[in-house]
Coordinates of C-alpha atoms and ligand atoms in Angstrom, one line a residue:
M30 CA 7.3 71.0 -39.2
D31 CA 4.5 71.6 -36.7
D32 CA 1.7 69.2 -37.2
N33 CA -0.6 71.6 -35.3
V34 CA -0.5 74.0 -38.2
N35 CA -0.4 71.5 -40.9
P36 CA -2.7 72.9 -43.7
Y37 CA -3.3 69.8 -45.7
T38 CA -6.6 68.0 -45.2
P39 CA -6.7 64.2 -46.1
G40 CA -10.2 63.2 -45.3
S41 CA -13.8 62.6 -46.6
G42 CA -15.7 65.7 -47.5
T43 CA -12.9 67.8 -45.5
P44 CA -12.8 71.2 -47.1
P45 CA -9.3 71.7 -48.5
A46 CA -7.5 74.9 -47.5
E47 CA -7.6 75.8 -51.3
L48 CA -10.3 74.4 -53.5
V49 CA -8.4 74.2 -56.8
G50 CA -9.5 73.3 -60.3
R51 CA -13.2 73.8 -59.8
A52 CA -13.9 77.4 -61.0
A53 CA -15.8 76.1 -63.9
Q54 CA -18.4 74.3 -61.7
L55 CA -18.6 77.1 -59.2
T56 CA -19.2 79.7 -62.0
A57 CA -21.9 77.5 -63.6
A58 CA -23.7 77.4 -60.1
T59 CA -23.7 81.3 -60.0
V60 CA -25.0 81.3 -63.6
L61 CA -27.7 78.8 -62.7
A62 CA -28.8 81.1 -59.8
Q63 CA -28.8 84.2 -62.0
R64 CA -30.7 82.6 -64.7
T65 CA -33.2 81.3 -62.1
A66 CA -33.6 84.9 -60.8
N67 CA -34.3 85.8 -64.5
G68 CA -37.0 83.2 -64.6
L69 CA -35.0 80.8 -66.8
T70 CA -34.5 77.1 -66.3
T71 CA -31.0 75.3 -66.4
R72 CA -30.0 71.7 -66.2
S73 CA -28.5 70.9 -62.8
P74 CA -24.9 69.4 -62.5
M75 CA -24.5 65.7 -61.9
L76 CA -21.0 65.0 -60.6
S77 CA -19.5 61.6 -61.1
G78 CA -16.1 60.2 -60.4
L79 CA -13.9 57.8 -58.3
R80 CA -13.6 58.0 -54.5
G81 CA -11.3 60.8 -53.3
V82 CA -11.5 63.0 -56.2
G83 CA -13.3 65.8 -54.4
K84 CA -17.1 65.3 -55.3
T85 CA -18.5 65.7 -51.7
V86 CA -16.3 68.8 -51.2
L87 CA -17.5 70.3 -54.6
L88 CA -21.1 69.4 -53.9
N89 CA -21.0 71.2 -50.7
A90 CA -19.3 74.2 -52.3
L91 CA -22.0 74.4 -54.8
R92 CA -24.7 74.2 -52.0
G93 CA -22.7 77.1 -50.3
E94 CA -23.0 79.0 -53.6
L95 CA -26.8 78.8 -53.7
D96 CA -27.1 79.4 -50.0
G97 CA -25.4 82.6 -50.7
H98 CA -28.1 83.5 -53.2
Q99 CA -30.7 82.9 -50.5
W100 CA -32.0 79.5 -51.8
L101 CA -33.6 76.9 -49.8
T102 CA -31.1 74.0 -49.9
V103 CA -31.4 70.5 -48.5
K104 CA -28.6 67.7 -48.5
V105 CA -29.2 64.1 -48.4
E106 CA -26.4 61.6 -48.1
A107 CA -27.7 58.3 -49.6
Q108 CA -26.7 55.0 -47.9
V109 CA -27.0 51.4 -48.4
D110 CA -29.4 50.6 -45.6
R111 CA -32.3 48.3 -45.0
D112 CA -34.3 51.3 -44.1
A113 CA -32.9 53.4 -47.0
R114 CA -36.2 55.0 -48.0
A115 CA -37.1 56.1 -44.6
V116 CA -33.7 57.4 -43.8
A117 CA -33.7 59.4 -46.9
R118 CA -37.2 60.9 -46.2
R119 CA -36.0 61.8 -42.6
Q120 CA -33.0 63.7 -43.9
L121 CA -35.2 65.5 -46.4
E122 CA -37.6 66.5 -43.7
R123 CA -35.1 67.5 -41.2
G124 CA -33.2 69.6 -43.8
L125 CA -36.5 71.2 -44.9
V126 CA -37.4 72.1 -41.3
A127 CA -33.9 73.7 -40.8
G128 CA -34.1 75.5 -44.2
A129 CA -37.7 76.7 -43.5
R130 CA -36.7 78.1 -40.2
S131 CA -33.9 80.2 -41.6
L132 CA -36.2 81.2 -44.5
A133 CA -38.8 82.5 -42.1
S134 CA -36.2 84.2 -40.0
R135 CA -34.8 86.2 -42.8
A136 CA -38.0 87.1 -44.4
G137 CA -38.9 90.5 -43.2
R138 CA -42.6 89.9 -43.5
V139 CA -44.5 86.6 -44.1
S140 CA -46.2 86.8 -47.4
G141 CA -49.1 84.7 -48.3
S142 CA -47.0 82.3 -50.6
L143 CA -44.3 82.1 -47.8
K144 CA -47.0 81.2 -45.2
K145 CA -48.3 78.4 -47.7
A146 CA -44.7 77.2 -48.3
L147 CA -44.0 76.9 -44.5
S148 CA -47.2 75.1 -43.9
T149 CA -46.6 72.6 -46.6
I150 CA -42.9 72.0 -45.2
G151 CA -44.7 71.5 -41.8
S152 CA -47.0 68.8 -43.1
F153 CA -44.3 67.1 -45.3
S154 CA -42.0 67.0 -42.2
L155 CA -44.6 65.8 -39.7
S156 CA -42.3 63.0 -38.3
V157 CA -39.8 65.6 -37.3
G158 CA -42.6 66.9 -35.0
P159 CA -43.8 70.4 -34.4
I160 CA -40.7 72.6 -34.4
T161 CA -42.2 76.0 -34.6
A162 CA -45.5 77.6 -34.9
S163 CA -44.6 79.1 -38.4
L164 CA -44.5 75.6 -39.8
D165 CA -48.3 75.1 -39.0
P166 CA -48.9 72.0 -41.0
V167 CA -51.9 71.8 -43.5
K168 CA -53.6 68.5 -43.6
G169 CA -53.8 66.9 -46.9
R170 CA -50.8 68.7 -48.5
A171 CA -47.6 66.8 -49.1
D172 CA -48.4 64.4 -46.2
S173 CA -49.8 61.2 -48.2
G174 CA -46.5 59.3 -47.5
V175 CA -46.2 58.5 -51.2
L176 CA -43.0 60.5 -51.7
E177 CA -43.6 61.2 -55.4
F178 CA -46.8 63.0 -54.7
D179 CA -45.7 64.6 -51.6
L180 CA -42.5 66.0 -53.2
S181 CA -44.5 67.3 -56.1
E182 CA -46.9 69.2 -53.8
L183 CA -44.0 70.4 -51.7
V184 CA -42.1 71.8 -54.7
S185 CA -45.2 73.4 -56.2
D186 CA -46.1 75.0 -52.8
V187 CA -42.6 76.1 -51.8
T188 CA -41.1 77.5 -55.0
P189 CA -43.5 80.4 -55.5
A190 CA -42.4 81.8 -52.2
L191 CA -38.9 81.5 -53.3
A192 CA -39.4 82.9 -56.8
E193 CA -40.7 86.1 -55.1
T194 CA -37.0 86.9 -54.2
G195 CA -35.5 85.3 -57.4
A196 CA -34.3 82.3 -55.4
G197 CA -35.2 78.6 -55.7
F198 CA -35.3 75.3 -53.9
A199 CA -32.4 72.7 -54.4
V200 CA -31.9 69.2 -53.2
F201 CA -28.3 67.9 -53.0
V202 CA -27.9 64.2 -53.0
D203 CA -24.4 62.7 -52.3
E204 CA -23.7 59.1 -53.1
I205 CA -26.7 59.2 -55.4
Q206 CA -25.9 55.8 -56.9
D207 CA -26.9 54.3 -53.4
L208 CA -30.2 56.3 -53.2
D209 CA -33.2 53.9 -52.9
P210 CA -35.1 53.5 -56.2
T211 CA -38.3 55.2 -54.9
T212 CA -36.6 58.3 -53.6
L213 CA -34.5 58.5 -56.7
T214 CA -37.3 58.1 -59.1
A215 CA -39.5 60.6 -57.1
L216 CA -36.7 63.2 -57.2
L217 CA -36.0 62.7 -60.9
T218 CA -39.9 62.8 -61.7
V219 CA -40.4 66.0 -59.8
Q220 CA -37.3 67.6 -61.3
H221 CA -38.7 66.7 -64.7
E222 CA -42.0 68.2 -63.8
A223 CA -40.4 71.3 -62.4
A224 CA -38.6 72.0 -65.6
Q225 CA -41.9 71.9 -67.5
Q226 CA -43.7 73.9 -65.0
K227 CA -40.8 76.4 -64.6
W228 CA -40.8 75.9 -60.9
P229 CA -37.3 76.9 -59.7
F230 CA -36.3 73.5 -58.3
Q231 CA -33.0 71.8 -58.9
L232 CA -31.7 68.4 -58.1
F233 CA -27.8 68.4 -57.7
G234 CA -26.1 65.0 -57.3
A235 CA -22.7 63.4 -56.8
G236 CA -21.6 59.8 -57.0
L237 CA -19.6 57.1 -58.5
P238 CA -18.8 56.9 -62.3
S239 CA -21.9 54.6 -62.7
V240 CA -24.2 57.5 -61.8
P241 CA -25.3 58.3 -65.4
S242 CA -26.3 54.8 -66.1
V243 CA -27.9 54.4 -62.7
L244 CA -30.0 57.5 -63.3
A245 CA -30.9 56.5 -66.9
D246 CA -32.1 53.1 -65.7
A247 CA -34.4 54.7 -63.3
R248 CA -35.9 57.3 -65.7
S249 CA -35.1 57.3 -69.4
Y250 CA -35.2 61.0 -69.6
A251 CA -32.6 61.4 -66.9
E252 CA -30.0 61.3 -69.6
R253 CA -31.0 64.8 -70.9
Q254 CA -32.1 66.2 -67.6
F255 CA -28.6 66.8 -66.1
D256 CA -25.3 68.5 -67.0
Y257 CA -23.1 65.4 -66.4
Q258 CA -19.7 66.4 -65.2
S259 CA -17.0 63.8 -64.7
I260 CA -14.7 64.8 -61.8
G261 CA -11.3 63.4 -62.1
A262 CA -7.7 63.9 -61.1
L263 CA -6.4 67.7 -60.9
S264 CA -4.0 68.8 -63.7
P265 CA -0.4 69.0 -62.5
Q266 CA -0.8 72.8 -62.3
D267 CA -3.8 72.6 -60.1
A268 CA -2.3 69.8 -58.0
A269 CA 0.8 72.0 -57.5
E270 CA -1.4 75.1 -56.5
A271 CA -3.3 72.8 -53.9
L272 CA 0.2 72.2 -52.3
V273 CA 1.8 75.4 -52.7
G274 CA -1.2 77.8 -51.9
P275 CA -1.8 76.6 -48.3
A276 CA 2.0 76.5 -47.6
R277 CA 2.4 80.1 -48.9
E278 CA -0.3 81.2 -46.3
A279 CA 2.0 79.8 -43.6
G280 CA 5.1 81.4 -45.0
V281 CA 6.4 77.9 -46.2
T282 CA 7.9 77.3 -49.8
W283 CA 8.1 74.2 -51.7
H284 CA 11.4 73.5 -53.4
P285 CA 10.3 73.0 -57.1
E286 CA 11.8 69.4 -57.2
A287 CA 10.1 68.5 -54.1
L288 CA 6.7 69.7 -55.6
D289 CA 7.2 67.9 -58.8
E290 CA 7.8 64.7 -56.7
V291 CA 4.6 65.0 -54.7
V292 CA 2.5 66.1 -57.7
A293 CA 3.8 63.0 -59.5
T294 CA 3.3 60.7 -56.6
S295 CA -0.2 61.7 -56.0
A296 CA -1.1 61.5 -59.7
G297 CA -3.2 64.6 -59.1
Y298 CA -5.9 62.7 -57.0
P299 CA -7.0 65.3 -54.5
Y300 CA -7.0 62.8 -51.5
F301 CA -3.6 61.8 -52.4
V302 CA -2.5 65.2 -52.9
Q303 CA -3.6 66.0 -49.4
E304 CA -2.1 62.8 -47.8
F305 CA 1.3 63.2 -49.4
G306 CA 1.2 67.0 -48.7
A307 CA 0.4 66.4 -45.0
Q308 CA 3.3 63.9 -44.8
A309 CA 5.8 66.0 -46.5
W310 CA 4.8 68.9 -44.1
R311 CA 5.1 66.5 -41.1
L312 CA 8.4 65.2 -42.1
A313 CA 10.2 68.3 -43.2
P314 CA 12.6 69.7 -40.6
G315 CA 11.8 73.2 -42.0
P316 CA 11.3 75.7 -40.8
R317 CA 10.6 77.5 -44.0
V318 CA 11.0 75.2 -46.9
I319 CA 10.0 71.6 -48.1
T320 CA 12.8 70.0 -49.9
L321 CA 13.2 66.9 -52.2
P322 CA 14.5 64.5 -49.5
D323 CA 11.4 65.5 -47.4
A324 CA 9.2 64.6 -50.4
H325 CA 10.9 61.3 -50.8
L326 CA 10.2 60.5 -47.1
A327 CA 6.6 61.7 -47.7
R328 CA 6.2 59.2 -50.5
E329 CA 7.0 56.3 -48.3
A330 CA 5.3 57.5 -45.3
G331 CA 2.2 58.4 -47.3
T332 CA 2.1 55.0 -49.2
E333 CA 2.3 53.3 -45.8
A334 CA -0.5 55.4 -44.3
L335 CA -2.7 54.9 -47.4
D336 CA -2.0 51.2 -47.3
A337 CA -2.8 51.0 -43.6
G338 CA -5.9 53.1 -43.8
F339 CA -7.6 54.1 -47.1
F340 CA -6.8 50.9 -49.1
R341 CA -6.7 48.4 -46.2
S342 CA -10.2 49.5 -44.8
R343 CA -11.7 48.8 -48.2
W344 CA -9.9 45.5 -48.7
D345 CA -10.9 44.3 -45.2
R346 CA -14.6 44.9 -46.0
A347 CA -14.4 42.1 -48.6
T348 CA -14.9 38.5 -48.0
K349 CA -12.3 35.9 -48.9
A350 CA -14.2 35.0 -52.1
E351 CA -14.5 38.7 -52.9
Q352 CA -10.8 39.3 -52.3
R353 CA -10.1 36.7 -54.9
L354 CA -12.2 38.5 -57.4
L355 CA -10.5 41.9 -56.5
R356 CA -7.1 40.2 -57.0
A357 CA -8.1 38.9 -60.4
M358 CA -9.1 42.5 -61.3
A359 CA -5.8 43.9 -60.0
V360 CA -4.0 42.2 -63.0
D361 CA -5.6 45.0 -65.2
G362 CA -4.3 47.8 -63.0
D363 CA -6.6 50.8 -62.9
A364 CA -8.2 49.8 -66.2
P365 CA -11.5 48.1 -66.2
S366 CA -11.6 44.2 -66.3
Q367 CA -13.6 42.3 -68.7
M368 CA -15.9 39.6 -67.1
P369 CA -14.8 36.8 -69.4
D370 CA -11.1 37.4 -68.3
L371 CA -12.0 37.4 -64.7
V372 CA -13.9 34.1 -65.3
S373 CA -10.9 32.5 -66.8
R374 CA -8.4 33.9 -64.2
L375 CA -10.5 32.4 -61.5
D376 CA -10.8 29.1 -63.3
R377 CA -14.7 29.4 -63.4
R378 CA -16.8 28.4 -66.3
R379 CA -19.5 31.0 -66.4
Q380 CA -19.9 34.7 -65.6
S381 CA -22.8 33.8 -63.3
D382 CA -20.3 31.9 -61.0
L383 CA -19.0 35.4 -60.1
S384 CA -22.3 37.2 -59.9
V385 CA -22.7 37.0 -56.2
A386 CA -19.2 38.4 -55.5
R387 CA -19.6 41.0 -58.2
R388 CA -23.0 42.2 -56.7
D389 CA -21.7 42.2 -53.2
L390 CA -18.6 44.2 -54.0
I391 CA -20.7 46.8 -55.9
G392 CA -23.0 46.9 -52.8
K393 CA -20.1 47.5 -50.7
G394 CA -18.9 50.4 -53.0
L395 CA -15.6 48.8 -53.8
V396 CA -16.1 48.2 -57.4
Y397 CA -18.6 49.5 -60.1
A398 CA -19.5 48.4 -63.7
P399 CA -18.3 51.1 -66.1
A400 CA -20.1 49.3 -68.9
R401 CA -21.9 46.1 -69.3
G402 CA -19.6 43.1 -68.9
E403 CA -16.9 45.3 -67.2
L404 CA -15.7 45.8 -63.6
A405 CA -13.5 48.5 -62.2
F406 CA -12.2 49.7 -58.8
T407 CA -14.0 52.8 -57.3
V408 CA -10.7 54.1 -55.8
P409 CA -7.7 55.0 -57.8
H410 CA -4.5 53.0 -57.4
M411 CA -6.4 50.0 -55.7
A412 CA -4.7 47.6 -58.0
A413 CA -1.3 48.7 -57.2
Y414 CA -2.1 48.4 -53.5
I415 CA -3.4 44.8 -54.0
R416 CA -0.2 43.9 -55.9
R417 CA 2.0 45.5 -53.2
Q418 CA 0.2 44.0 -50.1
H419 CA -1.5 41.0 -51.2
G420 CA 0.2 39.6 -54.4
L421 CA -1.5 38.2 -57.4
D422 CA -2.6 34.7 -57.6
Ligands
ADP29 N1 -10.5 70.7 -55.5 C1 -9.7 70.4 -54.4 N2 -8.4 70.7 -54.3 C2 -7.7 70.3 -53.2 N3 -8.1 69.3 -52.4 C3 -9.3 68.7 -52.5 C4 -10.2 69.2 -53.7 N4 -11.3 68.5 -53.7 C5 -11.2 67.7 -52.6 N5 -10.0 67.7 -51.9 C6 -9.6 67.0 -50.9 O1 -9.6 65.5 -51.3 C7 -10.2 64.7 -50.3 C8 -11.4 64.0 -50.9 O2 -12.5 64.9 -51.1 P1 -14.0 64.2 -51.2 O3 -14.9 65.4 -51.5 O4 -14.2 63.6 -49.8 O5 -13.9 63.3 -52.3 P2 -15.0 62.3 -52.8 O6 -16.4 62.8 -52.4 O7 -15.0 62.4 -54.4 O8 -14.7 60.9 -52.3 C9 -10.3 65.5 -49.1 O9 -9.3 65.4 -48.3 C10 -10.4 67.1 -49.7 O10 -9.7 67.9 -48.7
MG30 MG1 -17.7 61.7 -51.3

């Protein structure tokens, strides 16, 4: 059928035509906004899960929810970078300036507290340069360059203006496991302080399954600071709805057997649902129905596309030595590998013989440590790909 109107959205952070299975998280964000308006504090959600399960899409949807409640929201996408700290600060500054400008434009009159909030944003964001006169920076406020102090002053100056309208200030950090330690501890500390001072400030995050332990290592109280949500595969019903809903909009139906086939092939992983759905649409002669033979073709074409793109791009990022470690992990399928097993599979003597490859693969975002002494893939079905394409030693 016509690819120009293909409603499926395989990608990274690409909003799906229908966001299924996330009603609980979206409702929780509405409740958080309402509680804030009532002067109550609430723990922020911290989303964790494998790549491709829909964390970025959900984080953006949660941000949209708070934007709808007139919050000041800023998003940072953490990256592994030599200049990670400066990059994160610049993202915060740019986001704040943009947020402040819309805040100023929608406020009918500039109250004393709003004026103060805008000035502090101006001085915090000096590197962005003078954007508008309303961000008239005040010297000595949130401009020390020490992020922890600056953030604390920023939040304490900005939140009173937002509280006047029952709103708040939220920072959204995607790939939070990659945030540099200084920025991470500063944000956690300020969030902690905000909860005590009842400043309406929230830190929303998303990242790999290692996020809870990464945060706990940064600040011991982080364990109690967030509402940790593990985001995983969709239920078969939700996966089916993610396929049927967008087709229905276009007047196309899925034959029940075809639907079962694609739901099973994708194992409910949102990225795979979108990829196999897109292939089925593309390969179906149509015009109005997707049939079982279409679904079979989609399984082949989708697997090829994933192997050539999604999986291959990750595999190619690893050095030869790292690929040997990945191959040894693939023996365990999608289950975590135990370090001692990997050591013996690779004919090494000690775990320390693998520590460089292990560390670099974690740095590249290909694997993570679900627990001490364990290693697992960050993408679902990576093990099956390695077996298919690269064999096992
Ligand atoms: N709730 C959902 N329902 C259907 N498709 C989704 C959902 N969430 C995400 N997707 C799709 O899954 C893919 C991966 O989403 P993304 O947010 O980038 O995942 P992550 O950040 O966890 O790696 C995208 O193609 C997106 O369109
Ligand atoms: Mg993401």
